[in-house]
């Protein structure tokens, strides 16, 4: 979509490319819907489950801990972006999105709205000590839980509305 908006039209006899550009701007400016309560609770449970799985991996001193850790970070970033009603950022562009003003300009993005999360996330990305990786990841998950209204696994249950 950004390519359509920012690209220069060289030839367009029918005017359809200009219409596509106008529509792309419209879609880019649309806001994403807020997550409903059921979906939000499922996402919070999923984040808790990822944290729990990472803890198990760490405690068992598994060789795949770094793999699980970085995948968990990617999932956390993606889920938090959905909660914040941001568009999905490809995993290979997350760091650039968070630190590079040229990326923001090139891809017509808004600055990430949670500066605390951003700094914590960047610190978590750079951590090499496994114990500290666990601590920073858990702090990051707890920050997201706080932003999402809190989460306690004890007594957790989900109720979804019945559709007619």
PDB file of C-alpha atoms in Angstrom:
ATOM      1  CA  UNK A   1       0.000   0.000   0.000  1.00  0.00           C
ATOM      2  CA  UNK A   2       2.816   2.434   0.865  1.00  0.00           C
ATOM      3  CA  UNK A   3       4.391   1.819  -2.531  1.00  0.00           C
ATOM      4  CA  UNK A   4       1.156   2.904  -4.204  1.00  0.00           C
ATOM      5  CA  UNK A   5       0.922   6.050  -2.072  1.00  0.00           C
ATOM      6  CA  UNK A   6       4.539   7.142  -2.393  1.00  0.00           C
ATOM      7  CA  UNK A   7       5.229   5.915  -5.928  1.00  0.00           C
ATOM      8  CA  UNK A   8       5.332   8.318  -8.853  1.00  0.00           C
ATOM      9  CA  UNK A   9       2.800   7.626 -11.596  1.00  0.00           C
ATOM     10  CA  UNK A  10       4.585   7.647 -14.938  1.00  0.00           C
ATOM     11  CA  UNK A  11       1.755   6.607 -17.212  1.00  0.00           C
ATOM     12  CA  UNK A  12      -1.971   6.305 -16.507  1.00  0.00           C
ATOM     13  CA  UNK A  13      -4.301   6.851 -19.464  1.00  0.00           C
ATOM     14  CA  UNK A  14      -7.436   5.792 -17.574  1.00  0.00           C
ATOM     15  CA  UNK A  15      -6.791   7.471 -14.211  1.00  0.00           C
ATOM     16  CA  UNK A  16      -7.164   4.177 -12.358  1.00  0.00           C
ATOM     17  CA  UNK A  17      -3.747   4.458 -10.712  1.00  0.00           C
ATOM     18  CA  UNK A  18      -4.652   7.812  -9.222  1.00  0.00           C
ATOM     19  CA  UNK A  19      -7.892   6.280  -7.914  1.00  0.00           C
ATOM     20  CA  UNK A  20      -5.871   3.431  -6.364  1.00  0.00           C
ATOM     21  CA  UNK A  21      -3.577   5.985  -4.737  1.00  0.00           C
ATOM     22  CA  UNK A  22      -6.578   7.801  -3.213  1.00  0.00           C
ATOM     23  CA  UNK A  23      -8.021   4.512  -1.955  1.00  0.00           C
ATOM     24  CA  UNK A  24      -4.655   3.467  -0.504  1.00  0.00           C
ATOM     25  CA  UNK A  25      -4.471   6.741   1.461  1.00  0.00           C
ATOM     26  CA  UNK A  26      -7.988   6.076   2.739  1.00  0.00           C
ATOM     27  CA  UNK A  27      -7.051   2.566   3.924  1.00  0.00           C
ATOM     28  CA  UNK A  28      -3.794   3.765   5.460  1.00  0.00           C
ATOM     29  CA  UNK A  29      -5.681   6.354   7.518  1.00  0.00           C
ATOM     30  CA  UNK A  30      -8.293   3.860   8.765  1.00  0.00           C
ATOM     31  CA  UNK A  31      -7.962   2.857  12.401  1.00  0.00           C
ATOM     32  CA  UNK A  32      -8.030  -0.770  13.438  1.00  0.00           C
ATOM     33  CA  UNK A  33     -10.902  -1.915  15.635  1.00  0.00           C
ATOM     34  CA  UNK A  34     -10.355  -2.298  19.350  1.00  0.00           C
ATOM     35  CA  UNK A  35     -10.023  -5.905  20.487  1.00  0.00           C
ATOM     36  CA  UNK A  36     -13.163  -7.292  22.095  1.00  0.00           C
ATOM     37  CA  UNK A  37     -12.907  -8.552  25.678  1.00  0.00           C
ATOM     38  CA  UNK A  38     -12.825 -12.221  24.728  1.00  0.00           C
ATOM     39  CA  UNK A  39     -10.039 -11.800  22.185  1.00  0.00           C
ATOM     40  CA  UNK A  40      -8.094  -9.621  24.625  1.00  0.00           C
ATOM     41  CA  UNK A  41      -8.328 -12.270  27.343  1.00  0.00           C
ATOM     42  CA  UNK A  42      -7.189 -14.952  24.909  1.00  0.00           C
ATOM     43  CA  UNK A  43      -4.197 -12.831  23.908  1.00  0.00           C
ATOM     44  CA  UNK A  44      -3.257 -12.244  27.555  1.00  0.00           C
ATOM     45  CA  UNK A  45      -3.476 -15.974  28.240  1.00  0.00           C
ATOM     46  CA  UNK A  46      -1.337 -16.656  25.164  1.00  0.00           C
ATOM     47  CA  UNK A  47       1.322 -14.230  26.417  1.00  0.00           C
ATOM     48  CA  UNK A  48       1.277 -15.837  29.852  1.00  0.00           C
ATOM     49  CA  UNK A  49       1.606 -19.268  28.235  1.00  0.00           C
ATOM     50  CA  UNK A  50       4.584 -18.092  26.162  1.00  0.00           C
ATOM     51  CA  UNK A  51       6.251 -16.773  29.311  1.00  0.00           C
ATOM     52  CA  UNK A  52       5.569 -20.035  31.122  1.00  0.00           C
ATOM     53  CA  UNK A  53       7.000 -22.051  28.222  1.00  0.00           C
ATOM     54  CA  UNK A  54      10.095 -19.857  28.143  1.00  0.00           C
ATOM     55  CA  UNK A  55      10.565 -20.325  31.897  1.00  0.00           C
ATOM     56  CA  UNK A  56      10.372 -24.100  31.441  1.00  0.00           C
ATOM     57  CA  UNK A  57      12.909 -23.936  28.635  1.00  0.00           C
ATOM     58  CA  UNK A  58      15.261 -21.838  30.786  1.00  0.00           C
ATOM     59  CA  UNK A  59      14.908 -24.042  33.875  1.00  0.00           C
ATOM     60  CA  UNK A  60      15.596 -27.158  31.818  1.00  0.00           C
ATOM     61  CA  UNK A  61      18.701 -25.464  30.352  1.00  0.00           C
ATOM     62  CA  UNK A  62      17.557 -26.411  26.882  1.00  0.00           C
ATOM     63  CA  UNK A  63      19.810 -25.708  23.944  1.00  0.00           C
ATOM     64  CA  UNK A  64      16.935 -24.060  22.049  1.00  0.00           C
ATOM     65  CA  UNK A  65      16.447 -21.356  24.696  1.00  0.00           C
ATOM     66  CA  UNK A  66      17.670 -18.495  22.429  1.00  0.00           C
ATOM     67  CA  UNK A  67      15.337 -19.645  19.656  1.00  0.00           C
ATOM     68  CA  UNK A  68      12.344 -19.816  22.005  1.00  0.00           C
ATOM     69  CA  UNK A  69      13.323 -16.479  23.576  1.00  0.00           C
ATOM     70  CA  UNK A  70      13.491 -14.512  20.326  1.00  0.00           C
ATOM     71  CA  UNK A  71      10.348 -16.119  18.945  1.00  0.00           C
ATOM     72  CA  UNK A  72       8.562 -15.219  22.191  1.00  0.00           C
ATOM     73  CA  UNK A  73       9.749 -11.622  21.805  1.00  0.00           C
ATOM     74  CA  UNK A  74       8.383 -11.527  18.265  1.00  0.00           C
ATOM     75  CA  UNK A  75       5.011 -12.847  19.390  1.00  0.00           C
ATOM     76  CA  UNK A  76       4.891 -10.369  22.274  1.00  0.00           C
ATOM     77  CA  UNK A  77       5.644  -7.455  19.953  1.00  0.00           C
ATOM     78  CA  UNK A  78       3.017  -8.576  17.460  1.00  0.00           C
ATOM     79  CA  UNK A  79       0.305  -9.117  20.081  1.00  0.00           C
ATOM     80  CA  UNK A  80       1.031  -5.781  21.737  1.00  0.00           C
ATOM     81  CA  UNK A  81       0.830  -4.003  18.373  1.00  0.00           C
ATOM     82  CA  UNK A  82      -2.606  -5.554  17.826  1.00  0.00           C
ATOM     83  CA  UNK A  83      -3.690  -4.361  21.265  1.00  0.00           C
ATOM     84  CA  UNK A  84      -2.398  -0.858  20.456  1.00  0.00           C
ATOM     85  CA  UNK A  85      -4.289  -1.003  17.150  1.00  0.00           C
ATOM     86  CA  UNK A  86      -1.123  -0.699  15.084  1.00  0.00           C
ATOM     87  CA  UNK A  87      -0.506  -2.400  11.808  1.00  0.00           C
ATOM     88  CA  UNK A  88       1.650  -5.497  11.755  1.00  0.00           C
ATOM     89  CA  UNK A  89       5.373  -4.867  11.378  1.00  0.00           C
ATOM     90  CA  UNK A  90       7.400  -7.614   9.664  1.00  0.00           C
ATOM     91  CA  UNK A  91       9.805  -9.236  12.142  1.00  0.00           C
ATOM     92  CA  UNK A  92      12.815  -8.199  10.078  1.00  0.00           C
ATOM     93  CA  UNK A  93      11.787  -4.522  10.345  1.00  0.00           C
ATOM     94  CA  UNK A  94      10.876  -4.266  14.053  1.00  0.00           C
ATOM     95  CA  UNK A  95      14.239  -2.892  15.175  1.00  0.00           C
ATOM     96  CA  UNK A  96      14.306  -0.310  12.368  1.00  0.00           C
ATOM     97  CA  UNK A  97      10.735   0.686  13.181  1.00  0.00           C
ATOM     98  CA  UNK A  98      11.695   1.342  16.804  1.00  0.00           C
ATOM     99  CA  UNK A  99      14.980   3.209  16.236  1.00  0.00           C
ATOM    100  CA  UNK A 100      15.231   4.602  12.697  1.00  0.00           C
ATOM    101  CA  UNK A 101      13.403   7.845  11.800  1.00  0.00           C
ATOM    102  CA  UNK A 102      14.140   7.169   8.124  1.00  0.00           C
ATOM    103  CA  UNK A 103      12.110   3.943   8.379  1.00  0.00           C
ATOM    104  CA  UNK A 104       9.155   5.862   9.868  1.00  0.00           C
ATOM    105  CA  UNK A 105       9.287   8.348   7.017  1.00  0.00           C
ATOM    106  CA  UNK A 106       9.842   5.808   4.239  1.00  0.00           C
ATOM    107  CA  UNK A 107       7.001   3.517   5.321  1.00  0.00           C
ATOM    108  CA  UNK A 108       4.633   6.282   6.523  1.00  0.00           C
ATOM    109  CA  UNK A 109       4.492   4.884  10.058  1.00  0.00           C
ATOM    110  CA  UNK A 110       3.677   6.714  13.238  1.00  0.00           C
ATOM    111  CA  UNK A 111       6.182   6.571  16.070  1.00  0.00           C
ATOM    112  CA  UNK A 112       5.630   3.623  18.421  1.00  0.00           C
ATOM    113  CA  UNK A 113       3.277   5.027  21.087  1.00  0.00           C
ATOM    114  CA  UNK A 114       4.709   3.324  24.191  1.00  0.00           C
ATOM    115  CA  UNK A 115       8.209   4.679  24.834  1.00  0.00           C
ATOM    116  CA  UNK A 116       8.619   2.582  27.994  1.00  0.00           C
ATOM    117  CA  UNK A 117       7.889  -0.647  26.100  1.00  0.00           C
ATOM    118  CA  UNK A 118      10.167   0.472  23.280  1.00  0.00           C
ATOM    119  CA  UNK A 119      13.155   0.997  25.584  1.00  0.00           C
ATOM    120  CA  UNK A 120      12.488  -2.235  27.480  1.00  0.00           C
ATOM    121  CA  UNK A 121      12.103  -4.172  24.218  1.00  0.00           C
ATOM    122  CA  UNK A 122      15.354  -2.814  22.775  1.00  0.00           C
ATOM    123  CA  UNK A 123      17.170  -3.709  26.005  1.00  0.00           C
ATOM    124  CA  UNK A 124      15.648  -7.190  25.915  1.00  0.00           C
ATOM    125  CA  UNK A 125      16.799  -7.666  22.306  1.00  0.00           C
ATOM    126  CA  UNK A 126      20.396  -6.927  23.232  1.00  0.00           C
ATOM    127  CA  UNK A 127      20.605  -9.009  26.402  1.00  0.00           C
ATOM    128  CA  UNK A 128      23.016 -11.957  26.199  1.00  0.00           C
ATOM    129  CA  UNK A 129      23.003 -13.373  29.740  1.00  0.00           C
ATOM    130  CA  UNK A 130      20.264 -16.019  29.933  1.00  0.00           C
ATOM    131  CA  UNK A 131      19.242 -15.138  33.504  1.00  0.00           C
ATOM    132  CA  UNK A 132      18.913 -11.468  32.567  1.00  0.00           C
ATOM    133  CA  UNK A 133      17.108 -12.430  29.362  1.00  0.00           C
ATOM    134  CA  UNK A 134      14.465 -14.143  31.484  1.00  0.00           C
ATOM    135  CA  UNK A 135      14.187 -11.190  33.859  1.00  0.00           C
ATOM    136  CA  UNK A 136      13.891  -8.559  31.134  1.00  0.00           C
ATOM    137  CA  UNK A 137      11.410 -10.663  29.165  1.00  0.00           C
ATOM    138  CA  UNK A 138       9.208 -11.192  32.219  1.00  0.00           C
ATOM    139  CA  UNK A 139       9.361  -7.449  33.006  1.00  0.00           C
ATOM    140  CA  UNK A 140       8.305  -6.732  29.434  1.00  0.00           C
ATOM    141  CA  UNK A 141       5.376  -9.174  29.600  1.00  0.00           C
ATOM    142  CA  UNK A 142       4.266  -7.652  32.909  1.00  0.00           C
ATOM    143  CA  UNK A 143       4.392  -4.176  31.360  1.00  0.00           C
ATOM    144  CA  UNK A 144       2.156  -5.369  28.528  1.00  0.00           C
ATOM    145  CA  UNK A 145      -0.227  -7.017  31.015  1.00  0.00           C
ATOM    146  CA  UNK A 146      -0.482  -3.730  32.912  1.00  0.00           C
ATOM    147  CA  UNK A 147      -1.271  -1.872  29.697  1.00  0.00           C
ATOM    148  CA  UNK A 148      -3.902  -4.484  28.840  1.00  0.00           C
ATOM    149  CA  UNK A 149      -5.663  -4.103  32.181  1.00  0.00           C
ATOM    150  CA  UNK A 150      -3.819  -6.766  34.175  1.00  0.00           C
ATOM    151  CA  UNK A 151      -3.710 -10.548  34.179  1.00  0.00           C
ATOM    152  CA  UNK A 152      -3.741 -13.209  36.888  1.00  0.00           C
ATOM    153  CA  UNK A 153      -3.548 -16.868  35.926  1.00  0.00           C
ATOM    154  CA  UNK A 154      -4.975 -18.045  39.266  1.00  0.00           C
ATOM    155  CA  UNK A 155      -8.686 -18.516  38.731  1.00  0.00           C
ATOM    156  CA  UNK A 156      -8.473 -17.400  35.105  1.00  0.00           C
ATOM    157  CA  UNK A 157     -11.424 -18.300  32.947  1.00  0.00           C
ATOM    158  CA  UNK A 158     -12.928 -16.954  29.811  1.00  0.00           C
ATOM    159  CA  UNK A 159     -16.514 -16.259  29.030  1.00  0.00           C
ATOM    160  CA  UNK A 160     -17.505 -15.462  25.514  1.00  0.00           C
ATOM    161  CA  UNK A 161     -20.884 -14.191  24.420  1.00  0.00           C
ATOM    162  CA  UNK A 162     -23.233 -16.668  22.770  1.00  0.00           C
ATOM    163  CA  UNK A 163     -23.970 -15.843  19.167  1.00  0.00           C
ATOM    164  CA  UNK A 164     -27.497 -16.239  17.885  1.00  0.00           C
TER     165      UNK A 164
END
